[in-house]
N, CA, C and O atoms as a GROMACS GRO file, in nm:
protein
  488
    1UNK      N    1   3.724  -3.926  -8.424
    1UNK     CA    2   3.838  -4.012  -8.438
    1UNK      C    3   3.814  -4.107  -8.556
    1UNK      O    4   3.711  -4.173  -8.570
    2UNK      N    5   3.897  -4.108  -8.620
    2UNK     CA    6   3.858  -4.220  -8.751
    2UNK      C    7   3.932  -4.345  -8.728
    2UNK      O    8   4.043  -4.360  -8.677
    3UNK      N    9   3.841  -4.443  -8.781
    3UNK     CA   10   3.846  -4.620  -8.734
    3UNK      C   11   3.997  -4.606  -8.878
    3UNK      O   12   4.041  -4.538  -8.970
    4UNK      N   13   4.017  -4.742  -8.790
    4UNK     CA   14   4.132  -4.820  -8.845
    4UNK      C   15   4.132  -4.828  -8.994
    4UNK      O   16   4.227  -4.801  -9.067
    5UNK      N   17   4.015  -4.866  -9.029
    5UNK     CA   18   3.992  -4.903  -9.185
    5UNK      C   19   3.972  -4.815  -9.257
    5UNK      O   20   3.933  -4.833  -9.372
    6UNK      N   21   4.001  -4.674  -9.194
    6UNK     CA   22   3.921  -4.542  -9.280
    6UNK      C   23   4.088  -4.511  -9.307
    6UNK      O   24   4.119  -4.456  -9.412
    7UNK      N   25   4.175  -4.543  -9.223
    7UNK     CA   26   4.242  -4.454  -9.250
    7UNK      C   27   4.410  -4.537  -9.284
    7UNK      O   28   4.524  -4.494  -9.270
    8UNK      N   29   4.363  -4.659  -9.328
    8UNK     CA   30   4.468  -4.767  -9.401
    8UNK      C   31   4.436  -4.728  -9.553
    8UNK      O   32   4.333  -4.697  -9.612
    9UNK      N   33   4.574  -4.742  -9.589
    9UNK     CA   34   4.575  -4.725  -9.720
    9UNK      C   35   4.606  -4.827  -9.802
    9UNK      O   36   4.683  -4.920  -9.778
   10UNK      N   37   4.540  -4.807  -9.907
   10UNK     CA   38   4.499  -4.951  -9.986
   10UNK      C   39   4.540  -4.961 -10.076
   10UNK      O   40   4.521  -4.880 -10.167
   11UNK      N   41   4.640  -5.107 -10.090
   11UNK     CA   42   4.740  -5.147 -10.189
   11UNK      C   43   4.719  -5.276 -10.286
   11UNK      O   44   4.751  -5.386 -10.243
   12UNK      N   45   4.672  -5.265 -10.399
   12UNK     CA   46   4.656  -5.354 -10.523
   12UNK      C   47   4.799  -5.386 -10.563
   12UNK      O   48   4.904  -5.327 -10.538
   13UNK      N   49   4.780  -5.474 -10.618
   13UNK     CA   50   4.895  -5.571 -10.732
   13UNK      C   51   4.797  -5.585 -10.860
   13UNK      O   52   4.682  -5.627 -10.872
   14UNK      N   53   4.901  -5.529 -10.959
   14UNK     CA   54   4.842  -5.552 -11.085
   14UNK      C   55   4.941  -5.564 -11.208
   14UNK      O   56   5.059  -5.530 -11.208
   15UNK      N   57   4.868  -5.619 -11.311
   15UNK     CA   58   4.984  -5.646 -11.462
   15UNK      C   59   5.040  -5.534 -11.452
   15UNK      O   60   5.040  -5.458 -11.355
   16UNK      N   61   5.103  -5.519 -11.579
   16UNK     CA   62   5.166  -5.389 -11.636
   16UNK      C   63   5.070  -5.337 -11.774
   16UNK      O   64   5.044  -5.408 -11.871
   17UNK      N   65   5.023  -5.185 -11.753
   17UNK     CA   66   5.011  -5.160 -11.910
   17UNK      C   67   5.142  -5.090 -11.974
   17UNK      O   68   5.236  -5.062 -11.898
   18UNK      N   69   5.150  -5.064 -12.094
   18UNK     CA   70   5.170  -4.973 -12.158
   18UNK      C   71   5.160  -4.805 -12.108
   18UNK      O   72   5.260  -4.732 -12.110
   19UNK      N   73   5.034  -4.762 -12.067
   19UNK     CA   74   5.040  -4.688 -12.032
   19UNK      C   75   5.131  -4.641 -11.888
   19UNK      O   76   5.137  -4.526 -11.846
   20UNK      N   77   5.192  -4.750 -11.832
   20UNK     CA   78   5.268  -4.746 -11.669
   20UNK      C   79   5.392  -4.654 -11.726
   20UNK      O   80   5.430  -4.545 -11.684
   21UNK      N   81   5.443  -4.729 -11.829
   21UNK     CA   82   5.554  -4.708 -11.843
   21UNK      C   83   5.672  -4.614 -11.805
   21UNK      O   84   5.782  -4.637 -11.755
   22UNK      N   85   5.568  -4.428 -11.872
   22UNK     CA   86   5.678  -4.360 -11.770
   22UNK      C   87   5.720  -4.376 -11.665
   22UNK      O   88   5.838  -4.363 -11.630
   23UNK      N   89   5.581  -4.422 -11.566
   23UNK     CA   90   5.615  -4.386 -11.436
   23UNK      C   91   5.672  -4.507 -11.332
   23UNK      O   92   5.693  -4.512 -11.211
   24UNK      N   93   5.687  -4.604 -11.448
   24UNK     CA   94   5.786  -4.724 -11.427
   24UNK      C   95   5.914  -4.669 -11.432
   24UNK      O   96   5.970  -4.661 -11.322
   25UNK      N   97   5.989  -4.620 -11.550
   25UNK     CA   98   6.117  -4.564 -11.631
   25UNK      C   99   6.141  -4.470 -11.472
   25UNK      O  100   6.234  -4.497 -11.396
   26UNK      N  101   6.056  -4.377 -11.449
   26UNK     CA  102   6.084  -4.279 -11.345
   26UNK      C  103   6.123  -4.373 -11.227
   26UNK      O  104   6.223  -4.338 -11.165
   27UNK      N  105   6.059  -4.489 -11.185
   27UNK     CA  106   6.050  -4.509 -11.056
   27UNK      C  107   6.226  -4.617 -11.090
   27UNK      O  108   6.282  -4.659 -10.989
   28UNK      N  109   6.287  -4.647 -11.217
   28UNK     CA  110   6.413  -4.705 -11.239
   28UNK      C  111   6.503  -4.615 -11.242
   28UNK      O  112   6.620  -4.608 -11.202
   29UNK      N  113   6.449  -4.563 -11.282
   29UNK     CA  114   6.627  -4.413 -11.274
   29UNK      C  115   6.592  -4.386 -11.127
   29UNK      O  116   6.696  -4.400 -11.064
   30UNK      N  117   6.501  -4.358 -11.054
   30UNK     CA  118   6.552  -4.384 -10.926
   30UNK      C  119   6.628  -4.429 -10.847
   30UNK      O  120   6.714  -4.390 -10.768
   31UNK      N  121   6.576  -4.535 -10.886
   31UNK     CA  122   6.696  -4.693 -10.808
   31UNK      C  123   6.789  -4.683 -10.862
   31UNK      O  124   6.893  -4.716 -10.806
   32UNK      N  125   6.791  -4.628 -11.011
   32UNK     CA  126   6.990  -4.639 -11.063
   32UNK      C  127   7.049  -4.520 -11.020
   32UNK      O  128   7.167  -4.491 -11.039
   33UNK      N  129   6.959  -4.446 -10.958
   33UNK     CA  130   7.079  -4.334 -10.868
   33UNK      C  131   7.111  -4.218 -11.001
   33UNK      O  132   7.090  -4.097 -10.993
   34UNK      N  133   7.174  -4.300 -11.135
   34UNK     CA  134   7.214  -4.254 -11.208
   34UNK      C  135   7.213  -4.349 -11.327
   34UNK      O  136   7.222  -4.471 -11.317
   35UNK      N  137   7.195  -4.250 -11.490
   35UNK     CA  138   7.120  -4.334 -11.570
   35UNK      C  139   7.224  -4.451 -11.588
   35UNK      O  140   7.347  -4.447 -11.590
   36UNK      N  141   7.126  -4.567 -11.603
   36UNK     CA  142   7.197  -4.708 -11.602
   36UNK      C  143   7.331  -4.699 -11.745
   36UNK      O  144   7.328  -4.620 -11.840
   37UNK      N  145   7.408  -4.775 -11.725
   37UNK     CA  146   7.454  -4.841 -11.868
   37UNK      C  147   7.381  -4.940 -11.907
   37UNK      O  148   7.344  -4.961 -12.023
   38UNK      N  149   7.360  -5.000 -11.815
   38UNK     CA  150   7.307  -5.120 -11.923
   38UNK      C  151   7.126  -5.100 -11.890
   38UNK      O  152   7.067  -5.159 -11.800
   39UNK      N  153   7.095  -5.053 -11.936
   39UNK     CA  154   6.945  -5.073 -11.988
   39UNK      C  155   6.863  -5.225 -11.981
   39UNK      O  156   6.744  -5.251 -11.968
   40UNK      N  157   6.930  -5.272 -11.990
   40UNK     CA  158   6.882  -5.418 -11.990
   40UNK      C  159   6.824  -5.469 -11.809
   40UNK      O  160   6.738  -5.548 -11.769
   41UNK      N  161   6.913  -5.386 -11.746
   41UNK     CA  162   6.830  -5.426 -11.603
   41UNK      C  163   6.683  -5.383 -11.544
   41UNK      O  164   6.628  -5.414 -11.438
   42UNK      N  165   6.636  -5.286 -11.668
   42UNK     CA  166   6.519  -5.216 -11.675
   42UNK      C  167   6.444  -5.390 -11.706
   42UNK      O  168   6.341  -5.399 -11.640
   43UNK      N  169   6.463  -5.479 -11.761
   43UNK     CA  170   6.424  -5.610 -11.752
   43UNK      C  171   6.264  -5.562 -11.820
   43UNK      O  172   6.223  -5.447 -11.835
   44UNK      N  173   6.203  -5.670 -11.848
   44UNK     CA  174   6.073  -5.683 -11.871
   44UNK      C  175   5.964  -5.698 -11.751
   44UNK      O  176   5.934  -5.792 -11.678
   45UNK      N  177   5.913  -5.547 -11.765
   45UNK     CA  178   5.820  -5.528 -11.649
   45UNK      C  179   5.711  -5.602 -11.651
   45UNK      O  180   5.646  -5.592 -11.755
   46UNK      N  181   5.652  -5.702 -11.539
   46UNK     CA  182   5.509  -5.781 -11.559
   46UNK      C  183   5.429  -5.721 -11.477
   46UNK      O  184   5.318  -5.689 -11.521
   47UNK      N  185   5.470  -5.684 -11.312
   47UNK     CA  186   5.367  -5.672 -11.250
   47UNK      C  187   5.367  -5.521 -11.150
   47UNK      O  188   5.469  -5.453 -11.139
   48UNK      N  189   5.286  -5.498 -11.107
   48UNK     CA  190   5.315  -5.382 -11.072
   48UNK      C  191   5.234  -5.342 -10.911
   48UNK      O  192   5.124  -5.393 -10.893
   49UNK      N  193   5.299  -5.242 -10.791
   49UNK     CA  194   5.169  -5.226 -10.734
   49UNK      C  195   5.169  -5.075 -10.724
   49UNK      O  196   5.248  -4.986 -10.757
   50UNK      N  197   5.004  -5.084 -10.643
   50UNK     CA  198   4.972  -4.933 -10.681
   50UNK      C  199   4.933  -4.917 -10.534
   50UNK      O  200   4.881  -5.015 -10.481
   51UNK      N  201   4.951  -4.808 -10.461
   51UNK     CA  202   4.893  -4.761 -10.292
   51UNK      C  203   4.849  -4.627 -10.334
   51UNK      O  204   4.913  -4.535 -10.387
   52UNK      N  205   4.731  -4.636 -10.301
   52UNK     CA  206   4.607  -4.510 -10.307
   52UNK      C  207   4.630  -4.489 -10.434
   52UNK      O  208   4.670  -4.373 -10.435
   53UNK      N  209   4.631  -4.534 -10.557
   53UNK     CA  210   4.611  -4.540 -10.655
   53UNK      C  211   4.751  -4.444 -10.767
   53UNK      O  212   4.754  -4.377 -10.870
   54UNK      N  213   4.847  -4.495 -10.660
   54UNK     CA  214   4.953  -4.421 -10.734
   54UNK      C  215   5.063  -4.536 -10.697
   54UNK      O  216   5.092  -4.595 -10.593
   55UNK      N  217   5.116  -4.538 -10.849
   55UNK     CA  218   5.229  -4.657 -10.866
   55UNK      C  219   5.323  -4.628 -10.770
   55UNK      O  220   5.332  -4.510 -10.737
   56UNK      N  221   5.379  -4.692 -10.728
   56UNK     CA  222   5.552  -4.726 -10.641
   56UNK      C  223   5.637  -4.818 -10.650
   56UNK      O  224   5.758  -4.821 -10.626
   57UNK      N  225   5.552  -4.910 -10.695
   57UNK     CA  226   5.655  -5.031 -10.731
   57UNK      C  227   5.636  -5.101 -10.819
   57UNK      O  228   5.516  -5.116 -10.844
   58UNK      N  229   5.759  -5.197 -10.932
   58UNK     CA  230   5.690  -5.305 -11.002
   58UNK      C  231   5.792  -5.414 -11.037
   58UNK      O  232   5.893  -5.393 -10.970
   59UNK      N  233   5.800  -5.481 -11.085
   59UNK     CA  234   5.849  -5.613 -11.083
   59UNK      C  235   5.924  -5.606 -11.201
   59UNK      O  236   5.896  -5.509 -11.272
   60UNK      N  237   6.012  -5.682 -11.241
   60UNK     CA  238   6.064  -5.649 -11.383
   60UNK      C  239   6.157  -5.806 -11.378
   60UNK      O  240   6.238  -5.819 -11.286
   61UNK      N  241   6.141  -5.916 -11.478
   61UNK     CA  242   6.188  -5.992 -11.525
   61UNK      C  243   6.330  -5.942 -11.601
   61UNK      O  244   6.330  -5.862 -11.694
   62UNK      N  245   6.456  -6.010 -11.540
   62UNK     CA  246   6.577  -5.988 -11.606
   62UNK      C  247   6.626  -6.119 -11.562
   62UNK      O  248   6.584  -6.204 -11.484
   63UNK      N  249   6.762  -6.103 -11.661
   63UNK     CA  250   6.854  -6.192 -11.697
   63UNK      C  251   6.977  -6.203 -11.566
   63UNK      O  252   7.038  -6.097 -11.551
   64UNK      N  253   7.000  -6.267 -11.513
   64UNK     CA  254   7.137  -6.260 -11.432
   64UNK      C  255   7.251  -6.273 -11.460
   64UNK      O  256   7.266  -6.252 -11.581
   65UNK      N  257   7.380  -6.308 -11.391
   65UNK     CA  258   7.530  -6.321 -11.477
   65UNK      C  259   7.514  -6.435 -11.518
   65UNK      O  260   7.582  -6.460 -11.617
   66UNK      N  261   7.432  -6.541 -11.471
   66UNK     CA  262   7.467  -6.676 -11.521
   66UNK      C  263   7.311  -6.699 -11.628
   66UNK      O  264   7.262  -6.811 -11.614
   67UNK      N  265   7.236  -6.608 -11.726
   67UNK     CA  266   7.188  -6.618 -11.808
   67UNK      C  267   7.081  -6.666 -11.744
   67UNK      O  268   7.012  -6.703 -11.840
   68UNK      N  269   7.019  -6.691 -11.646
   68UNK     CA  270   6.902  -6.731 -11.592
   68UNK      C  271   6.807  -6.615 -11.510
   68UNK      O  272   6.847  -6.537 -11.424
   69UNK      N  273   6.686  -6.627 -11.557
   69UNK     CA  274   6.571  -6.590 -11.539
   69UNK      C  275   6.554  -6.545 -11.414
   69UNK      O  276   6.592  -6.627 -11.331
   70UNK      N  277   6.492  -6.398 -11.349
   70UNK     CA  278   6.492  -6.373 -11.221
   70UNK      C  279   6.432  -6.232 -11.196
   70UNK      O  280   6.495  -6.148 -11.259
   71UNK      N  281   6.356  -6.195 -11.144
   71UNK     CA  282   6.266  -6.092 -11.105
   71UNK      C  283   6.364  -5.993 -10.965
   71UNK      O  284   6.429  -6.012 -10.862
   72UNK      N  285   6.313  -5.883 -11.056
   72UNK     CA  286   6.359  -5.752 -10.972
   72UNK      C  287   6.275  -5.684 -10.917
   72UNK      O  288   6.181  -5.668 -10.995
   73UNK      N  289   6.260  -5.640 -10.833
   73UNK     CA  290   6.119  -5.532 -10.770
   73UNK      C  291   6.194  -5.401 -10.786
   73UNK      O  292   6.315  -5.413 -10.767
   74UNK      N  293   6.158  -5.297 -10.811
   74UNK     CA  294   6.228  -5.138 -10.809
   74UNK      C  295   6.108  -5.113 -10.728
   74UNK      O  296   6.006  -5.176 -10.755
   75UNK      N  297   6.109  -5.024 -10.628
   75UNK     CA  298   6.050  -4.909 -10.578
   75UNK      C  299   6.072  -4.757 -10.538
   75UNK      O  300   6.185  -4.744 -10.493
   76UNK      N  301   6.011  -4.656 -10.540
   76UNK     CA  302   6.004  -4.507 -10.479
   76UNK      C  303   6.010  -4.512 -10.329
   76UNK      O  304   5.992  -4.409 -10.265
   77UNK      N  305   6.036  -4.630 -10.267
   77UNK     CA  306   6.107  -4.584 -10.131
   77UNK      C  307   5.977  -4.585 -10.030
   77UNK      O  308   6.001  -4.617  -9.913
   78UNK      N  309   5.833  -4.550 -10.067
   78UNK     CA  310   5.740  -4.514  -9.994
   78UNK      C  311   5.676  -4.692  -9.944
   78UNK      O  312   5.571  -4.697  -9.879
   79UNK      N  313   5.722  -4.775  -9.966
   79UNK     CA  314   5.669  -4.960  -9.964
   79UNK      C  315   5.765  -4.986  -9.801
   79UNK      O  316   5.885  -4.981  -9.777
   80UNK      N  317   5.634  -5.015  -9.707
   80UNK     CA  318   5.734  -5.016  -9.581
   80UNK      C  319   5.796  -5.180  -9.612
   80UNK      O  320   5.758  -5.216  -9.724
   81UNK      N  321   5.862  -5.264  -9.556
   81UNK     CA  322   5.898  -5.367  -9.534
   81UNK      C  323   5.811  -5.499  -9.558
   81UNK      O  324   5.825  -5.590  -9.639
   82UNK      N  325   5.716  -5.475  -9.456
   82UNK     CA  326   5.607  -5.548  -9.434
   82UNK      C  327   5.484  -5.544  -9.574
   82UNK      O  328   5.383  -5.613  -9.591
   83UNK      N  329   5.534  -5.455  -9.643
   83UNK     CA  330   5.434  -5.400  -9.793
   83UNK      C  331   5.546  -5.472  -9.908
   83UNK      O  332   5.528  -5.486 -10.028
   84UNK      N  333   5.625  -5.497  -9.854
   84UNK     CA  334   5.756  -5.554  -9.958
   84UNK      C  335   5.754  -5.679  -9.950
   84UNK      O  336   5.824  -5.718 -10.044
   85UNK      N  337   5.720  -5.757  -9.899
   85UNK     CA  338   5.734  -5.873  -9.845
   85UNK      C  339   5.634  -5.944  -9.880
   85UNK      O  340   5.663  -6.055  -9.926
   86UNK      N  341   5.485  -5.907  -9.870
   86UNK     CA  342   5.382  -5.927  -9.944
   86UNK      C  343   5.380  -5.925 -10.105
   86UNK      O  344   5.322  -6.020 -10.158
   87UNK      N  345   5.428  -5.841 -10.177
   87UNK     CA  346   5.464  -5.792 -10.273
   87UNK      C  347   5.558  -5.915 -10.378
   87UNK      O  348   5.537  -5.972 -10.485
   88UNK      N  349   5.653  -5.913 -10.290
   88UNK     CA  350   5.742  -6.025 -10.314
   88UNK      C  351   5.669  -6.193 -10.332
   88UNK      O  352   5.683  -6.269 -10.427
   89UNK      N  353   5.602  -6.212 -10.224
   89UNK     CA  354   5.545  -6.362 -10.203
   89UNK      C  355   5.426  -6.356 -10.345
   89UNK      O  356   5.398  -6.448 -10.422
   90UNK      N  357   5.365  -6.197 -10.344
   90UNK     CA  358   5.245  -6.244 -10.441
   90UNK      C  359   5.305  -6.298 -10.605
   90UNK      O  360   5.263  -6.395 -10.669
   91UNK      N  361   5.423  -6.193 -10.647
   91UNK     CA  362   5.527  -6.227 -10.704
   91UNK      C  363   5.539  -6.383 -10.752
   91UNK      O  364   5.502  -6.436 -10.857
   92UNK      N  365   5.610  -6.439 -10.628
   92UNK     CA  366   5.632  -6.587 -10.655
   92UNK      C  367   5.514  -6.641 -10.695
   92UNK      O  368   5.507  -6.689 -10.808
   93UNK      N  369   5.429  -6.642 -10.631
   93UNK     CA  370   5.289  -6.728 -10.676
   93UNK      C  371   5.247  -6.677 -10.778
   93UNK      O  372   5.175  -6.756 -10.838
   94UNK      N  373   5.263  -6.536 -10.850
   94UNK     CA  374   5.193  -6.502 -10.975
   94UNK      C  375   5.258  -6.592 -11.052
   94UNK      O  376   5.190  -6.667 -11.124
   95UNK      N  377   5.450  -6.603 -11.051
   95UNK     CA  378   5.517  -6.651 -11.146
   95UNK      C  379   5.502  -6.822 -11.124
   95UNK      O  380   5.576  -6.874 -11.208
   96UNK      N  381   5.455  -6.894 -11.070
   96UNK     CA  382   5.408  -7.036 -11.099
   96UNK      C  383   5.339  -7.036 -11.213
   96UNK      O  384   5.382  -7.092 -11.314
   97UNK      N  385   5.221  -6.971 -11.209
   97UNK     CA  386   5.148  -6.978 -11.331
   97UNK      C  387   5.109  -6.953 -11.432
   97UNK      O  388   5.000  -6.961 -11.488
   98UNK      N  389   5.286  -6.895 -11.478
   98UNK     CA  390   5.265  -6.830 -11.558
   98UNK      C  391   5.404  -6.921 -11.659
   98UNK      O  392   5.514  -6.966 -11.627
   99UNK      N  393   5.311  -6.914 -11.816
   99UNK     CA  394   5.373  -7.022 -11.864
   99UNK      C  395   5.455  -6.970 -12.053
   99UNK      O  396   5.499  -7.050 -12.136
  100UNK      N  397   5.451  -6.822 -12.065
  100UNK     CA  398   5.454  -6.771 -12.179
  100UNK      C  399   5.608  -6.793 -12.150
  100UNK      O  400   5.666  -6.816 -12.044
  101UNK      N  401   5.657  -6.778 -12.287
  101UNK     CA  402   5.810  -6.800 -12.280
  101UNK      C  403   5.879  -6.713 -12.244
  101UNK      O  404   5.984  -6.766 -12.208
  102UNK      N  405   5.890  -6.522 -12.219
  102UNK     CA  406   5.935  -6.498 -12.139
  102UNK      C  407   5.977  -6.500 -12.002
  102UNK      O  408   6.074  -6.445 -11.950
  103UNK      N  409   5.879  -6.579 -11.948
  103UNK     CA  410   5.888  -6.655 -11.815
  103UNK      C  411   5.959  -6.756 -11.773
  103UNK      O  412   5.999  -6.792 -11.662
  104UNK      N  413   5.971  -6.812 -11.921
  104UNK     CA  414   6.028  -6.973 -11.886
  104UNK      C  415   6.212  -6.960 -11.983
  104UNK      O  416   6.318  -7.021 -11.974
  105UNK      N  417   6.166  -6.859 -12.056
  105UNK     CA  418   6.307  -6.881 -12.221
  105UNK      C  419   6.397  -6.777 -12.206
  105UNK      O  420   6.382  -6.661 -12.244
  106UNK      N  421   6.501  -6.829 -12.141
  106UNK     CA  422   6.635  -6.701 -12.125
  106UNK      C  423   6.659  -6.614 -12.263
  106UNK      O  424   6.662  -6.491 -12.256
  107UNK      N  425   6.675  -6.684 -12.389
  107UNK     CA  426   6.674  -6.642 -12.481
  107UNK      C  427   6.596  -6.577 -12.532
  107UNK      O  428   6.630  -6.475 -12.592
  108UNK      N  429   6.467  -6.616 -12.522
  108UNK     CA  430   6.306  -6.513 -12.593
  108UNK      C  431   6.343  -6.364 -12.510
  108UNK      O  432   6.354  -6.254 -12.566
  109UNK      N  433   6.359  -6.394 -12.353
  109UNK     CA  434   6.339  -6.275 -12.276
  109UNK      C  435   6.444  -6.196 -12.318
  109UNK      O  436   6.418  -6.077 -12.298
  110UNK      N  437   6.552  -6.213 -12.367
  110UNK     CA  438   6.682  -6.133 -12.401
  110UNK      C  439   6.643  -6.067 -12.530
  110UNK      O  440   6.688  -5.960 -12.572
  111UNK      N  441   6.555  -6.141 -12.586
  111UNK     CA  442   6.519  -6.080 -12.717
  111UNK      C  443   6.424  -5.992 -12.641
  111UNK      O  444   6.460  -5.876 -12.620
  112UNK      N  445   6.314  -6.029 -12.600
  112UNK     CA  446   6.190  -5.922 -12.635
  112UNK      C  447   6.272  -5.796 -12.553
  112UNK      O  448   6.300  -5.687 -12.604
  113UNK      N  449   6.300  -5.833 -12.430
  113UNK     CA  450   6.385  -5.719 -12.365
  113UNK      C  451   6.461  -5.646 -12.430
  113UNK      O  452   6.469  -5.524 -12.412
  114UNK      N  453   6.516  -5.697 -12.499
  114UNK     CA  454   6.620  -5.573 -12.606
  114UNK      C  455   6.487  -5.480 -12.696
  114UNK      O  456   6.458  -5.360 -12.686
  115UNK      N  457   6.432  -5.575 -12.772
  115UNK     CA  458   6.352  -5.487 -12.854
  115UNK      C  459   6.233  -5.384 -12.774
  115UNK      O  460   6.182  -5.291 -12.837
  116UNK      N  461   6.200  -5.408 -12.650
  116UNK     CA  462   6.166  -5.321 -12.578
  116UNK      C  463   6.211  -5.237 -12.517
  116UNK      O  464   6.133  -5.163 -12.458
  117UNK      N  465   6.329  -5.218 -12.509
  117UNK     CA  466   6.441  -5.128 -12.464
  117UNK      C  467   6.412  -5.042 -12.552
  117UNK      O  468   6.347  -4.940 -12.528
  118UNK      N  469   6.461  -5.075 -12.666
  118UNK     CA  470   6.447  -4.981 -12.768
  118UNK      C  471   6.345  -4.895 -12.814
  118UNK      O  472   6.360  -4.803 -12.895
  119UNK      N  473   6.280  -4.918 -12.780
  119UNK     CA  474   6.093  -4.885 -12.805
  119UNK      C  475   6.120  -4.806 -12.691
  119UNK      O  476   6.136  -4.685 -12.707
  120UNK      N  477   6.127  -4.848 -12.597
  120UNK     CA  478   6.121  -4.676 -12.465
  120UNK      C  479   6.228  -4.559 -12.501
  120UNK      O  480   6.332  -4.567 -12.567
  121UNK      N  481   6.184  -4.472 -12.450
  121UNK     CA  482   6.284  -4.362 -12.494
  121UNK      C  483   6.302  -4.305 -12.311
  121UNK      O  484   6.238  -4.221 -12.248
  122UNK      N  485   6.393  -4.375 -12.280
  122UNK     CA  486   6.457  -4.338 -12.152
  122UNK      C  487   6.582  -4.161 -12.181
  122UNK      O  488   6.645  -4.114 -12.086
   0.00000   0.00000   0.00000
């Protein structure tokens, strides 16, 4: 019989590289069902998590209707509730301390976000 701890599966939070990217892009056309129009809700990805060492979810900084700053989570569906929720809270506390101007500058983030849009080839 295998113990409890052998057989939990183990979930990190981490930045974003470069290298995520496809399997970021993949895990957003997911959630858009169908490819977005606006590209821009693909937002600027910061954080990401990984269970048994395969991405499912990540965080993505976007713009709202009223031009203010606000984090999206996308996931593959496999993040139970209770894995979402955690996810979310680590989220908030990452974004306290974090002080670069996409974090803080509606405007910077609209920029870099566009020019990163462009740079992916969705």
């Amino acid at each position: 019989m295998e113990s409890k701890a052998a057989t939990q599966k183990k979930t990190i939070f981490r930045e974003v590289y470069v290298f995520d990217m496809e399997i970021l892009q993949n895990i957003f056309v997911q959630n858009t069902r169908e490819k977005a129009k606006d590209k821009m809700l693909f937002g600027m990805p910061f954080l990401l998590c990984e269970k048994d060492n395969q991405i499912n979810s990540f965080a993505s900084l976007i713009l709202n209707q009223n031009n203010e700053i606000e984090f999206r989570i996308y996931d593959n569906g496999s993040l139970t509730n209770e894995e979402k929720a955690v996810f979310n809270d680590y989220i908030k506390d990452f974004l306290k301390n974090k002080r670069g101007a996409n974090f803080n500058n509606a405007v910077q983030l609209k920029h870099s976000t566009k020019h990163f849009i462009h740079c992916l080839d969705f």
